Short mmCIF file of C-alpha atoms and ligand atoms in Angstrom, two decimals:
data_model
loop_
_atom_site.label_atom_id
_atom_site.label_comp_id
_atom_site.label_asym_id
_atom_site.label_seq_id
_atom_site.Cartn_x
_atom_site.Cartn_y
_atom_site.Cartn_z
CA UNK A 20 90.10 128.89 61.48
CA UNK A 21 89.11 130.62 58.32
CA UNK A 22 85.68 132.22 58.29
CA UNK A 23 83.62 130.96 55.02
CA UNK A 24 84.50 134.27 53.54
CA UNK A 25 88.15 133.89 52.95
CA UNK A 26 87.68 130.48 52.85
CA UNK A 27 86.26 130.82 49.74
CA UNK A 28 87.92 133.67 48.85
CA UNK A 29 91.43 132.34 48.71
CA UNK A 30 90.48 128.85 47.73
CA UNK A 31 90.62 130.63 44.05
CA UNK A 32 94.20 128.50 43.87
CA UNK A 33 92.41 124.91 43.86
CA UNK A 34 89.60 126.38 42.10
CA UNK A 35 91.21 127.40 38.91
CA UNK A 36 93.38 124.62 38.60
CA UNK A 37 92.39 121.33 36.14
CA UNK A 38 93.44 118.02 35.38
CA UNK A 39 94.09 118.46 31.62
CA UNK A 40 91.77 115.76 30.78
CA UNK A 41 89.86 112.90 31.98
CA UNK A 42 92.81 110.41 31.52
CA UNK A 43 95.10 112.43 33.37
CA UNK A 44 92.71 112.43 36.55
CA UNK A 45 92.47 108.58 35.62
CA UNK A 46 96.50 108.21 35.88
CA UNK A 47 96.83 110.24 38.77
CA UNK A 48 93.88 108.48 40.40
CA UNK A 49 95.44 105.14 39.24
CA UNK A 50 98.79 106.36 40.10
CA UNK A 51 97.87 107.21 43.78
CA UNK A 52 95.90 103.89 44.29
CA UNK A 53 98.42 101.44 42.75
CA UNK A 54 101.57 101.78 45.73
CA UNK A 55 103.29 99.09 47.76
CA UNK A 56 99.99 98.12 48.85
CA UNK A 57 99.32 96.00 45.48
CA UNK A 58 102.70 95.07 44.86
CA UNK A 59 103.77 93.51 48.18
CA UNK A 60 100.51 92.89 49.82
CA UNK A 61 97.50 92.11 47.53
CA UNK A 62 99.11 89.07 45.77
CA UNK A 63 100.21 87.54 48.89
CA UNK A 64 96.80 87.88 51.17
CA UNK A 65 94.90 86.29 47.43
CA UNK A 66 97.03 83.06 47.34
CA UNK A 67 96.61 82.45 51.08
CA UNK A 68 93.42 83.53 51.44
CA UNK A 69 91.88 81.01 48.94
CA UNK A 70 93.58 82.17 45.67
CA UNK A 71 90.88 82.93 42.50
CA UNK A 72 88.22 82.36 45.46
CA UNK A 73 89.36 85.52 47.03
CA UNK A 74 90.01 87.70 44.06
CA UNK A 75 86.47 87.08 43.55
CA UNK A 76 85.62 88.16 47.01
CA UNK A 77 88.04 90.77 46.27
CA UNK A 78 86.05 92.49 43.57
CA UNK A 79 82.93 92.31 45.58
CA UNK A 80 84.53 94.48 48.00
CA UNK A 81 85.80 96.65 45.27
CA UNK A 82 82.19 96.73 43.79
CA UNK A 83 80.07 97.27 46.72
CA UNK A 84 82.47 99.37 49.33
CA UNK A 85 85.52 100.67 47.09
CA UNK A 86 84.01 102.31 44.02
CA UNK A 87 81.10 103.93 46.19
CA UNK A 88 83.37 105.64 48.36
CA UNK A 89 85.52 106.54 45.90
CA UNK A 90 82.75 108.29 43.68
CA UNK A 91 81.64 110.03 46.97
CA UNK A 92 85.24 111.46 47.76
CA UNK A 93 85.61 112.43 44.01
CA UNK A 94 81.91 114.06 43.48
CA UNK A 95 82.26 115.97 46.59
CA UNK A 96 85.72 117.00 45.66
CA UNK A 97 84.16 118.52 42.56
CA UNK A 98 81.05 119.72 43.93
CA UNK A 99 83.72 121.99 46.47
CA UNK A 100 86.63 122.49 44.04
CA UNK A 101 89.00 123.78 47.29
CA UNK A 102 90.59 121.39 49.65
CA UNK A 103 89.10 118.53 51.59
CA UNK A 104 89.20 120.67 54.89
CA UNK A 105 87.06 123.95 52.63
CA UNK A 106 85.21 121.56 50.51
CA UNK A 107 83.58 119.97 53.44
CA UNK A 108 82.93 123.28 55.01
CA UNK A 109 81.87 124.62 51.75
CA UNK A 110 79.42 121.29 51.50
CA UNK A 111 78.62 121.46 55.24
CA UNK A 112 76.85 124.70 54.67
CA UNK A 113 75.31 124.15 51.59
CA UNK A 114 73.19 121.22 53.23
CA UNK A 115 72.48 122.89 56.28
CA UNK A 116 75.04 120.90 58.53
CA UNK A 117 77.46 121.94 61.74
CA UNK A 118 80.90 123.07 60.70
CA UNK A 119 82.56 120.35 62.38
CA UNK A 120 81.89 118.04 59.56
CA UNK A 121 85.52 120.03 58.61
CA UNK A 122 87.50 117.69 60.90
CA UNK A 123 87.14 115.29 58.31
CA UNK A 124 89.55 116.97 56.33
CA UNK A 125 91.91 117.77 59.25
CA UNK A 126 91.84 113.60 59.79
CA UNK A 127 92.81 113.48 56.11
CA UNK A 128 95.16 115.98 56.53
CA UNK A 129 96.93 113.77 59.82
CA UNK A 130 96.37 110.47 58.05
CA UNK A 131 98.19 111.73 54.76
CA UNK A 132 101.25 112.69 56.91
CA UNK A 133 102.04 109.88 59.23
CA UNK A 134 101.18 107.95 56.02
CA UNK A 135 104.12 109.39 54.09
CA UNK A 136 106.39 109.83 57.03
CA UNK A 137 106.44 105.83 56.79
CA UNK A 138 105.78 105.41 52.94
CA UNK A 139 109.08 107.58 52.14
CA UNK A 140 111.33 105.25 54.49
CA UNK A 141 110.20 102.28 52.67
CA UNK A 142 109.92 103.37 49.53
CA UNK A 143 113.71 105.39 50.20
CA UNK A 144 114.60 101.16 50.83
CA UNK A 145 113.28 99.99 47.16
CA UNK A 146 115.43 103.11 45.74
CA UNK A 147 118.59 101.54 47.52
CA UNK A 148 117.51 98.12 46.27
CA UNK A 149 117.55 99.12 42.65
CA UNK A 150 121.25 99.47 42.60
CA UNK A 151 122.18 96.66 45.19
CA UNK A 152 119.87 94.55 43.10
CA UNK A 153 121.74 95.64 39.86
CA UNK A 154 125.45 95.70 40.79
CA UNK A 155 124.65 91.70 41.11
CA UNK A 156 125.18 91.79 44.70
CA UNK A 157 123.02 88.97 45.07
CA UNK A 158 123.88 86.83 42.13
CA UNK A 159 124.15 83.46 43.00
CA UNK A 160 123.84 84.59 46.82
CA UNK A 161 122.69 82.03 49.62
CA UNK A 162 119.69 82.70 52.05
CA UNK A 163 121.98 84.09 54.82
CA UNK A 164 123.79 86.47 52.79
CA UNK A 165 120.42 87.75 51.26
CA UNK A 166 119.31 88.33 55.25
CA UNK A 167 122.28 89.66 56.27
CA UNK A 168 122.99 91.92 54.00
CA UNK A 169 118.87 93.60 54.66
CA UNK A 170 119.59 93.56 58.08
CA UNK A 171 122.96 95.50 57.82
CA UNK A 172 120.85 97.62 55.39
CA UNK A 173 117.92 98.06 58.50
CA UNK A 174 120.85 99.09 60.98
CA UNK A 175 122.25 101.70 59.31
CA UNK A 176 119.89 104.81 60.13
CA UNK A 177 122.30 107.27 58.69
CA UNK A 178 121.73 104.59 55.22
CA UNK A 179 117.63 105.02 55.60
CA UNK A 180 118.26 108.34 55.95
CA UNK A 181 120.16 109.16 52.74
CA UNK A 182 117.54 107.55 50.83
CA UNK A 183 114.37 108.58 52.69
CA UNK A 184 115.43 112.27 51.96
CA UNK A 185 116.33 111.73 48.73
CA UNK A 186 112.65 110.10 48.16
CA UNK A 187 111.23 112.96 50.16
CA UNK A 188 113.06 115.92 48.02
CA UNK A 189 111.98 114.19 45.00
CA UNK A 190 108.22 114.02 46.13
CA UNK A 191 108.35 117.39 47.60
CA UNK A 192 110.36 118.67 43.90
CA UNK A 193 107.37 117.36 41.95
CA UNK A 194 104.26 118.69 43.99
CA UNK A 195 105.60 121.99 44.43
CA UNK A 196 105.72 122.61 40.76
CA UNK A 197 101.75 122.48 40.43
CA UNK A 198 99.13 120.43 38.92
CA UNK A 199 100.29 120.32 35.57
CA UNK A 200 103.50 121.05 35.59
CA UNK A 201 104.61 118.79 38.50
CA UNK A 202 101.70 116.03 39.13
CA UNK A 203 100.62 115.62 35.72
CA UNK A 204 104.39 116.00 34.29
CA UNK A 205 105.36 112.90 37.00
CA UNK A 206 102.65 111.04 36.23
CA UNK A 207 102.79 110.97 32.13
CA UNK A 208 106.60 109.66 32.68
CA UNK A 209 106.08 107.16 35.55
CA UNK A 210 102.66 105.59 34.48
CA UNK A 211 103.64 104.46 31.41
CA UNK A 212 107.03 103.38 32.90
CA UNK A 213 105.58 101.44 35.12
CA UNK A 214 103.53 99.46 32.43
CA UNK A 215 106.13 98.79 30.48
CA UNK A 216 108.47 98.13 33.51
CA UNK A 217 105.52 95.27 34.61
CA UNK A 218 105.08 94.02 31.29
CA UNK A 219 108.60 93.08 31.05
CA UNK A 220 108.52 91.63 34.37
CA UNK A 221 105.76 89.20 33.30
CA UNK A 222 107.20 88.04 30.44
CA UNK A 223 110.49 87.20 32.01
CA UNK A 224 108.18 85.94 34.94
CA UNK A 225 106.17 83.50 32.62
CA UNK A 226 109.46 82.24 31.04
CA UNK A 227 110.88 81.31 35.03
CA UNK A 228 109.80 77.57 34.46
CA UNK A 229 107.37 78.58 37.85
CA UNK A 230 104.52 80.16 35.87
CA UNK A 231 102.11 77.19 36.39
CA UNK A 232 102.52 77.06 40.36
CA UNK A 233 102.69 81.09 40.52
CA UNK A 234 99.58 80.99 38.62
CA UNK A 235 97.39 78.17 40.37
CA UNK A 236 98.88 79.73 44.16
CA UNK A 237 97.15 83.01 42.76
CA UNK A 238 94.17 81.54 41.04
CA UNK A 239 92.58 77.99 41.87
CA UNK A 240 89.10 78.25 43.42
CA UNK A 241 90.64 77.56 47.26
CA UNK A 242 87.06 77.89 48.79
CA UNK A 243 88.14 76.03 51.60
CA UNK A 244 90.89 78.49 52.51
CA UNK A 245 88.11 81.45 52.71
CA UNK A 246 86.92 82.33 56.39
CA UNK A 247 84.95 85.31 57.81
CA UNK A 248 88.47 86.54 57.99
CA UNK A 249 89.01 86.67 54.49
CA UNK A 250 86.06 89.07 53.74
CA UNK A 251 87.61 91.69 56.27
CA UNK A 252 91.00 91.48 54.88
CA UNK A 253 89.55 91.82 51.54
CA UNK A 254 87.72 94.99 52.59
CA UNK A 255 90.92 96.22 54.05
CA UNK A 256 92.90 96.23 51.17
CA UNK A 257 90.36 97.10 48.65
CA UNK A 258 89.70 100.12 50.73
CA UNK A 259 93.55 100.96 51.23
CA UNK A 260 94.74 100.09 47.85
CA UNK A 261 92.35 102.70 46.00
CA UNK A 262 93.34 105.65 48.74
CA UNK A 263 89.89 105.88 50.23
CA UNK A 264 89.30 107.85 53.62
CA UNK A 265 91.70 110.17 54.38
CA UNK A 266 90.42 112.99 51.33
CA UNK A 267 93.26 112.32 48.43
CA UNK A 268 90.69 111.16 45.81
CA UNK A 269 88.73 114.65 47.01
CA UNK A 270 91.65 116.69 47.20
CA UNK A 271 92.57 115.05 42.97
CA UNK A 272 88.68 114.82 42.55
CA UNK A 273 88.80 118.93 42.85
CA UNK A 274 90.87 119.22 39.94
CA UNK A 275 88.01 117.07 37.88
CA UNK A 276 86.92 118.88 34.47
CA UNK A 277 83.16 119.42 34.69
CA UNK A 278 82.10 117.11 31.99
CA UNK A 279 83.79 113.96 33.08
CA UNK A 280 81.34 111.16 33.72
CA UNK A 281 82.16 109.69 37.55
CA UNK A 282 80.53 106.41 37.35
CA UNK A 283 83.10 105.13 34.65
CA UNK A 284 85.84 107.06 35.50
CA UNK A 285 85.72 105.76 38.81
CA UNK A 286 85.38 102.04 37.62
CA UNK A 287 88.27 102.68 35.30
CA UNK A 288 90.26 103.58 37.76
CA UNK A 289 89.32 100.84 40.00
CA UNK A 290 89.59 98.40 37.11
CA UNK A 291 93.63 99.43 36.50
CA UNK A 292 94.16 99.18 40.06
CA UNK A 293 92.72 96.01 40.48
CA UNK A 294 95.06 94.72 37.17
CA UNK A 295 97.82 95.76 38.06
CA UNK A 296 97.53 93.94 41.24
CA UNK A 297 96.94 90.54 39.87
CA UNK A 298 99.39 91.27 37.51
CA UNK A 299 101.55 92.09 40.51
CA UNK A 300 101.52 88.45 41.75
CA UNK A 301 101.73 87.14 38.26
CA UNK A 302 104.99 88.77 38.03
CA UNK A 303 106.76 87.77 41.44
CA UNK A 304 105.32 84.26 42.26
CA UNK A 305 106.67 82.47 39.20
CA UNK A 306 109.98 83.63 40.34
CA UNK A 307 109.71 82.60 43.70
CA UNK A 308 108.03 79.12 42.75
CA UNK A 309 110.73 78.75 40.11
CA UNK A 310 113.43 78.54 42.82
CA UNK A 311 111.68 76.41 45.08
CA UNK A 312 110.85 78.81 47.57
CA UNK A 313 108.24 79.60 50.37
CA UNK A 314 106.26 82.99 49.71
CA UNK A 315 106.11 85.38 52.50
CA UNK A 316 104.83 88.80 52.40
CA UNK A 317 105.67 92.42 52.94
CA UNK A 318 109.32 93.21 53.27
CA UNK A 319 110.15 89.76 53.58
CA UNK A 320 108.86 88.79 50.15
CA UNK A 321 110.50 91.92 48.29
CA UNK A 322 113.69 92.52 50.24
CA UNK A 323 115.16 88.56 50.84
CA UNK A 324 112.65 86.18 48.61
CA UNK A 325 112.95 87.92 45.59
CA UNK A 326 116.24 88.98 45.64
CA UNK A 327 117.05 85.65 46.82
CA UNK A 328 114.63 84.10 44.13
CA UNK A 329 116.69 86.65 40.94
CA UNK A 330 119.57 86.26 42.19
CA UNK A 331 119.35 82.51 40.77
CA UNK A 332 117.98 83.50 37.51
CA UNK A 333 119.47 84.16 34.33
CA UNK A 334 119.75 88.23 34.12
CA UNK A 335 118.73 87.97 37.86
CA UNK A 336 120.33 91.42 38.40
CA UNK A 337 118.79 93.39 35.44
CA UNK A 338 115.38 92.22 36.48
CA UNK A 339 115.47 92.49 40.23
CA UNK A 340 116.92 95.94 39.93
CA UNK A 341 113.79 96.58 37.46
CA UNK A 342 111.25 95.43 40.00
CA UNK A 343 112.86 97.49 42.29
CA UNK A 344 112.21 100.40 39.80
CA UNK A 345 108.94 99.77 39.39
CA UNK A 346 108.49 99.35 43.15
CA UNK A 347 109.84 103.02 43.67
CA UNK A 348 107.90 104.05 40.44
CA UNK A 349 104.64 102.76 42.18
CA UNK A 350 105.96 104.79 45.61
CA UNK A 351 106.20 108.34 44.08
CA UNK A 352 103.09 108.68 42.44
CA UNK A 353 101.03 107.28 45.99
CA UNK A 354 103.47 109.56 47.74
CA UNK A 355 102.31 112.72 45.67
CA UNK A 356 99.09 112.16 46.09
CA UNK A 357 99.29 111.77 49.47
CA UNK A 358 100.51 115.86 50.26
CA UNK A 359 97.79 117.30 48.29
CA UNK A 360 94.98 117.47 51.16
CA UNK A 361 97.27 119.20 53.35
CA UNK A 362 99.44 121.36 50.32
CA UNK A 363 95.97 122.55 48.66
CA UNK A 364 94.55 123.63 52.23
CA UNK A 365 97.27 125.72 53.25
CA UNK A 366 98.19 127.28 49.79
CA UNK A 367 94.35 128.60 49.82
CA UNK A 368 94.00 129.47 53.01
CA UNK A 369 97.29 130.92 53.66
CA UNK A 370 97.63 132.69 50.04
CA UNK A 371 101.17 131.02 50.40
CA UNK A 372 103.29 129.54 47.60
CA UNK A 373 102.77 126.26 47.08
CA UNK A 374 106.33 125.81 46.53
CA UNK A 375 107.18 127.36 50.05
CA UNK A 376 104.23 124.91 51.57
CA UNK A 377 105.22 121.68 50.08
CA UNK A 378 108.82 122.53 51.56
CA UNK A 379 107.59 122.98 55.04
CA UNK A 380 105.06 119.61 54.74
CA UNK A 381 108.21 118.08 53.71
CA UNK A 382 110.39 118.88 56.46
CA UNK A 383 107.52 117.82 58.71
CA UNK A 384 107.06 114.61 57.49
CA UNK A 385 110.74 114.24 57.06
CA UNK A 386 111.41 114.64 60.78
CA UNK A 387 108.32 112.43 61.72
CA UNK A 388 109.82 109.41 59.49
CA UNK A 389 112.79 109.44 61.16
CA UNK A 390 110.90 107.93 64.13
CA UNK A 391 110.21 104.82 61.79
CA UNK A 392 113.57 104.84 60.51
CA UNK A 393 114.86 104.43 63.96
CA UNK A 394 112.16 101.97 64.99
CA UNK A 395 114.33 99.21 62.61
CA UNK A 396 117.42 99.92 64.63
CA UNK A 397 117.94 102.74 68.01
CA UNK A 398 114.62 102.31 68.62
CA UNK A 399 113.74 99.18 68.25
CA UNK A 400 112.89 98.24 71.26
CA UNK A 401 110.84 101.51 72.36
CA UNK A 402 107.57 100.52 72.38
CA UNK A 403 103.96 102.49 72.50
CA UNK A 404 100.46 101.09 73.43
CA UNK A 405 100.12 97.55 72.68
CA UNK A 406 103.59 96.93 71.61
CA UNK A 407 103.96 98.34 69.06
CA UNK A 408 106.93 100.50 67.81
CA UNK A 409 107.36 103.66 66.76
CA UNK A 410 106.62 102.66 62.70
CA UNK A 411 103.80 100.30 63.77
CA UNK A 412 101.92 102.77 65.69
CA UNK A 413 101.59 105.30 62.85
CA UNK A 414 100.59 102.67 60.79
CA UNK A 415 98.09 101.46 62.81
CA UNK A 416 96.85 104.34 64.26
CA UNK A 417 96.37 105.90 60.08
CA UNK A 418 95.63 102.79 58.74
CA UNK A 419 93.27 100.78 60.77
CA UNK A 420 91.46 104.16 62.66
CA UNK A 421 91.48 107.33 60.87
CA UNK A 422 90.85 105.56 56.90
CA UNK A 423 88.23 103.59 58.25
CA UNK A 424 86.56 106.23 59.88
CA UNK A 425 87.09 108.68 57.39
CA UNK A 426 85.39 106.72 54.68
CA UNK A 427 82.52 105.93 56.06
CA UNK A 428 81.83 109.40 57.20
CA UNK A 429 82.41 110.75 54.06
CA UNK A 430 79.96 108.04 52.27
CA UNK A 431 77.31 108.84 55.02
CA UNK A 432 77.93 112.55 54.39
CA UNK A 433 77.38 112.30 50.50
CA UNK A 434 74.42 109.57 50.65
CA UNK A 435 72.57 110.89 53.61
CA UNK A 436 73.39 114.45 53.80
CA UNK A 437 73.92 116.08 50.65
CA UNK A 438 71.47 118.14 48.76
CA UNK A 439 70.02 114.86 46.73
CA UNK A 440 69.50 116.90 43.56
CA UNK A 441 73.62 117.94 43.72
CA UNK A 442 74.30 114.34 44.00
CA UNK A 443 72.47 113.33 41.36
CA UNK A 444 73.26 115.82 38.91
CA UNK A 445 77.26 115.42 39.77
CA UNK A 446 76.61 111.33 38.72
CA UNK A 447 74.03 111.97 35.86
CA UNK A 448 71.57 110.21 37.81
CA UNK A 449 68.11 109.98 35.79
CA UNK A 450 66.27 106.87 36.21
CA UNK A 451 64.75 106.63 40.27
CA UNK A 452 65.90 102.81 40.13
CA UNK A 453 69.76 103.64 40.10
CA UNK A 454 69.37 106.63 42.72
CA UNK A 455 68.48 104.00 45.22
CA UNK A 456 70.63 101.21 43.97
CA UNK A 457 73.37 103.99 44.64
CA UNK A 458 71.76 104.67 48.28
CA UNK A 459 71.42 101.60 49.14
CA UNK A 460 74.83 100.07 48.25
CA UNK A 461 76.91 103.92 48.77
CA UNK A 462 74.71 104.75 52.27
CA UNK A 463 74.09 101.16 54.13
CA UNK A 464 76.48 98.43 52.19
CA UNK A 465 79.41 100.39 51.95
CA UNK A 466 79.62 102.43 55.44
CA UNK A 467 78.53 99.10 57.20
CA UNK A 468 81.18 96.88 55.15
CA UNK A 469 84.05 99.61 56.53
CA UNK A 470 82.22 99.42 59.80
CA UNK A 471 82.86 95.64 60.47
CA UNK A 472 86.80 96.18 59.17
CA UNK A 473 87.33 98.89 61.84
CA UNK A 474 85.29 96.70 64.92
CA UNK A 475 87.60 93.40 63.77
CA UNK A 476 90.55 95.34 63.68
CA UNK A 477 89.80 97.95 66.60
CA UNK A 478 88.35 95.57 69.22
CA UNK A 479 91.08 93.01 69.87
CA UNK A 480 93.06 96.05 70.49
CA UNK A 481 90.69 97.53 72.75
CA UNK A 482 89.93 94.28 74.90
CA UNK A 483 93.49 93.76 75.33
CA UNK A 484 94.23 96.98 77.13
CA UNK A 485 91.18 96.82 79.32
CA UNK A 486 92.32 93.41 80.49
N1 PFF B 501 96.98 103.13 47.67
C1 PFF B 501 98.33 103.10 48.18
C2 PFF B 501 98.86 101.67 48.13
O1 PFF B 501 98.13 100.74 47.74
O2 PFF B 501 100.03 101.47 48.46
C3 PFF B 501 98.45 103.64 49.57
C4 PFF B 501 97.81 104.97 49.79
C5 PFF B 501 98.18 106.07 49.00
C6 PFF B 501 96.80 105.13 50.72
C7 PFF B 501 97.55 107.29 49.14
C8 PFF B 501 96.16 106.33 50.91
C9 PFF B 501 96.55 107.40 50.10
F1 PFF B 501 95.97 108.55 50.25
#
């Protein structure tokens, strides 16, 4: 462990090194948050959960858990300007606090990795789809075919392989070039890409014939659909879809330029996220409705509904292989984002190359994804605690435990524990009224909101190994 001598020393790499502007920390913010989450989750949970009754329930969540923790992750990001681990150490001293508030970071550091190892196999599956989609493979193609031909695709590890490599050198290509040259360089080509690419979509989408049905399934006030349930999958996502609790936004936040304003930056960035979610469903459920067929979610909506559901449309080809573009667009810049806790810790305290580093994160991760690549076919019937494969367990394990955690630590951390004065100068804080607003809904709503997603989702687990 570094002493906080070189610690601060050699953090000189993350402290040097700016987003070029605001809007580029907005991008790459926005970039991180909007992934597979919003594209093959979000719409599905809204229109089952109670449709435009849920999206409202949806930006509560946002409002009162998402954007606080977010502002925390980014203002403490600033406030340290090194890595998540030396930022917290750095912060951990400053307020008087043990040392071990650093194994925040290090959970960051694990969650970011078994994150990608499974992000790059699926996203390395969206890749492949873009030219299956668009060699017309599945024009005119009937249900079975469309299912046969994913699972042949889910067999083949050597397949997965090709393309989760391919993904992974591409990731590991762009973050080893640096801030501006690789992050910022990725991100000015594949955010406005990805607009464009999801404009199109929707247009095509509201010409389908389905646009009505895709829109009420998404938007009519289901109240009756809503349960308890509903509020803790709505917390879920909202806290997974903006990449809160495993240090990313305070690993990008360090890279902040000192006179950005937090508060709106933060709601901007929220605000795309959220917009590009609902635009999400507006773009796939017309097609789906359209052909008269039942919406699912997760792989089973985007790898045999929708190219089942294109496949019947006019251009079908052109704009499945599209969405499958803007799928893999929506991949690479969550899967950037994703190495930088680890990439900035070790290039400051090591004084190593970041180039060298992001190699050596990549070949880790690499060989860790291979597990879920074989959990779809050799493995498949290797199971772990509760059941669960290889892929599920890292999910669940990242996902449900060490984001959860990790976010409400880090909210308690910079509500309760900070320096109040550095908090309050970092936001711009002046009138009394919104400092406690800010505690109140930052230090008890938010930590307590995460609180209740990690019991619901933790405690079935638990009683069911006990019995
Ligand atoms: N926000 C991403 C999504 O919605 O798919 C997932 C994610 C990316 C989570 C980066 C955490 C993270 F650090």
């Amino acid at each position: 462990m570094a002493t906080p001598s070189n610690a601060s020393s050699a953090s000189s790499s993350t402290a040097s090194q700016r987003w070029s502007s605001r809007w580029l920390f907005v991008l790459a913010a926005a970039g991180s948050a909007v992934g597979l989450g919003n594209i093959w989750k979000f719409p599905y949970i809204a229109g089952e959960n109670g449709g435009g009754a849920f999206v409202l329930i949806y930006l509560v969540c946002i409002a009162a858990v998402g954007i606080p923790i977010m502002v925390s992750e980014v203002l403490m990001g600033r406030q340290g300007r090194s890595s998540p681990i030396h930022t917290m150490r750095k912060l951990a001293k400053a307020s008087g606090r043990s040392d071990r508030w650093s194994i925040l970071g290090w959970m960051g550091v694990l969650a970011g990795f078994l994150i990608l190892s499974y992000y790059a196999v699926i996203a390395g599956w969206a890749v492949s789809y873009i030219w299956t989609s668009g060699s017309g493979t599945f024009d005119g193609a009937s249900a079975e075919t469309v299912i046969a031909s994913f699972d042949a695709f889910l067999a083949s590890p050597m397949e997965l392989i090709a393309y989760q490599t391919g993904f992974m050198i591409l990731t590991i290509w762009i973050v080893g070039r640096g801030v501006t040259k690789g992050l910022e360089t990725a991100i000015r080509w594949f955010m406005p890409l990805m607009f464009l690419l999801l404009i199109a979509l929707l247009i095509y989408s509201f010409n389908s014939g389905g646009f009505a049905q895709g829109f009420a399934f998404m938007f009519d006030m289901k109240w009756e659909a809503v349960t308890a349930d509903s509020w803790l999958i709505a917390m879920g996502q909202a806290f997974f879809t903006l990449s809160l609790g495993m240090g990313t936004m305070m690993a990008y936040g360090a890279y902040v330029p000192d006179d950005a304003n937090l508060g709106t930056t933060v709601v901007t960035i929220a605000g795309l996220d959220t917009l590009i979610a609902l635009a999400a469903g507006l773009a796939i459920f017309p097609i789906v409705f359209a052909n008269g067929l039942e919406v699912a979610q997760g792989p089973g909506l985007t790898f045999v509904t929708l190219p089942l559901a294109f496949g019947q449309m006019p251009m079908g080809s052109l704009f499945g292989a599209l969405f499958f573009l803007l799928l893999s667009f929506a991949a690479i810049t969550s899967a950037i984002s994703l190495t930088e806790p680890a990439l900035a810790y070790l290039v400051e305290e090591y004084n190593a190359k970041r180039q060298r580093v992001a190699i050596t994160l990549g070949v880790i991760c690499w060989v860790l994804g291979l597990g879920t690549v074989f959990s779809f076919n050799i493995w498949s019937d290797v199971t772990f605690v509760g059941g669960l494969t290889f892929f599920d367990t890292v999910d669940y394990f990242s996902q449900n435990i060490l984001l959860p955690l990790g976010g409400m630590l880090i909210t308690f951390f910079a509500i309760w524990l900070l320096p109040k004065g550095m908090v309050e100068t970092q936001l711009g804080i002046e009138k009394p009224i919104i400092a406690l607003v800010w505690r109140l809904v930052g230090g008890v709503v938010a930590p307590l909101g995460v609180l209740a997603v990690f019991l619901s989702t933790v405690w079935p687990m638990l009683s069911g190994l006990w019995q």
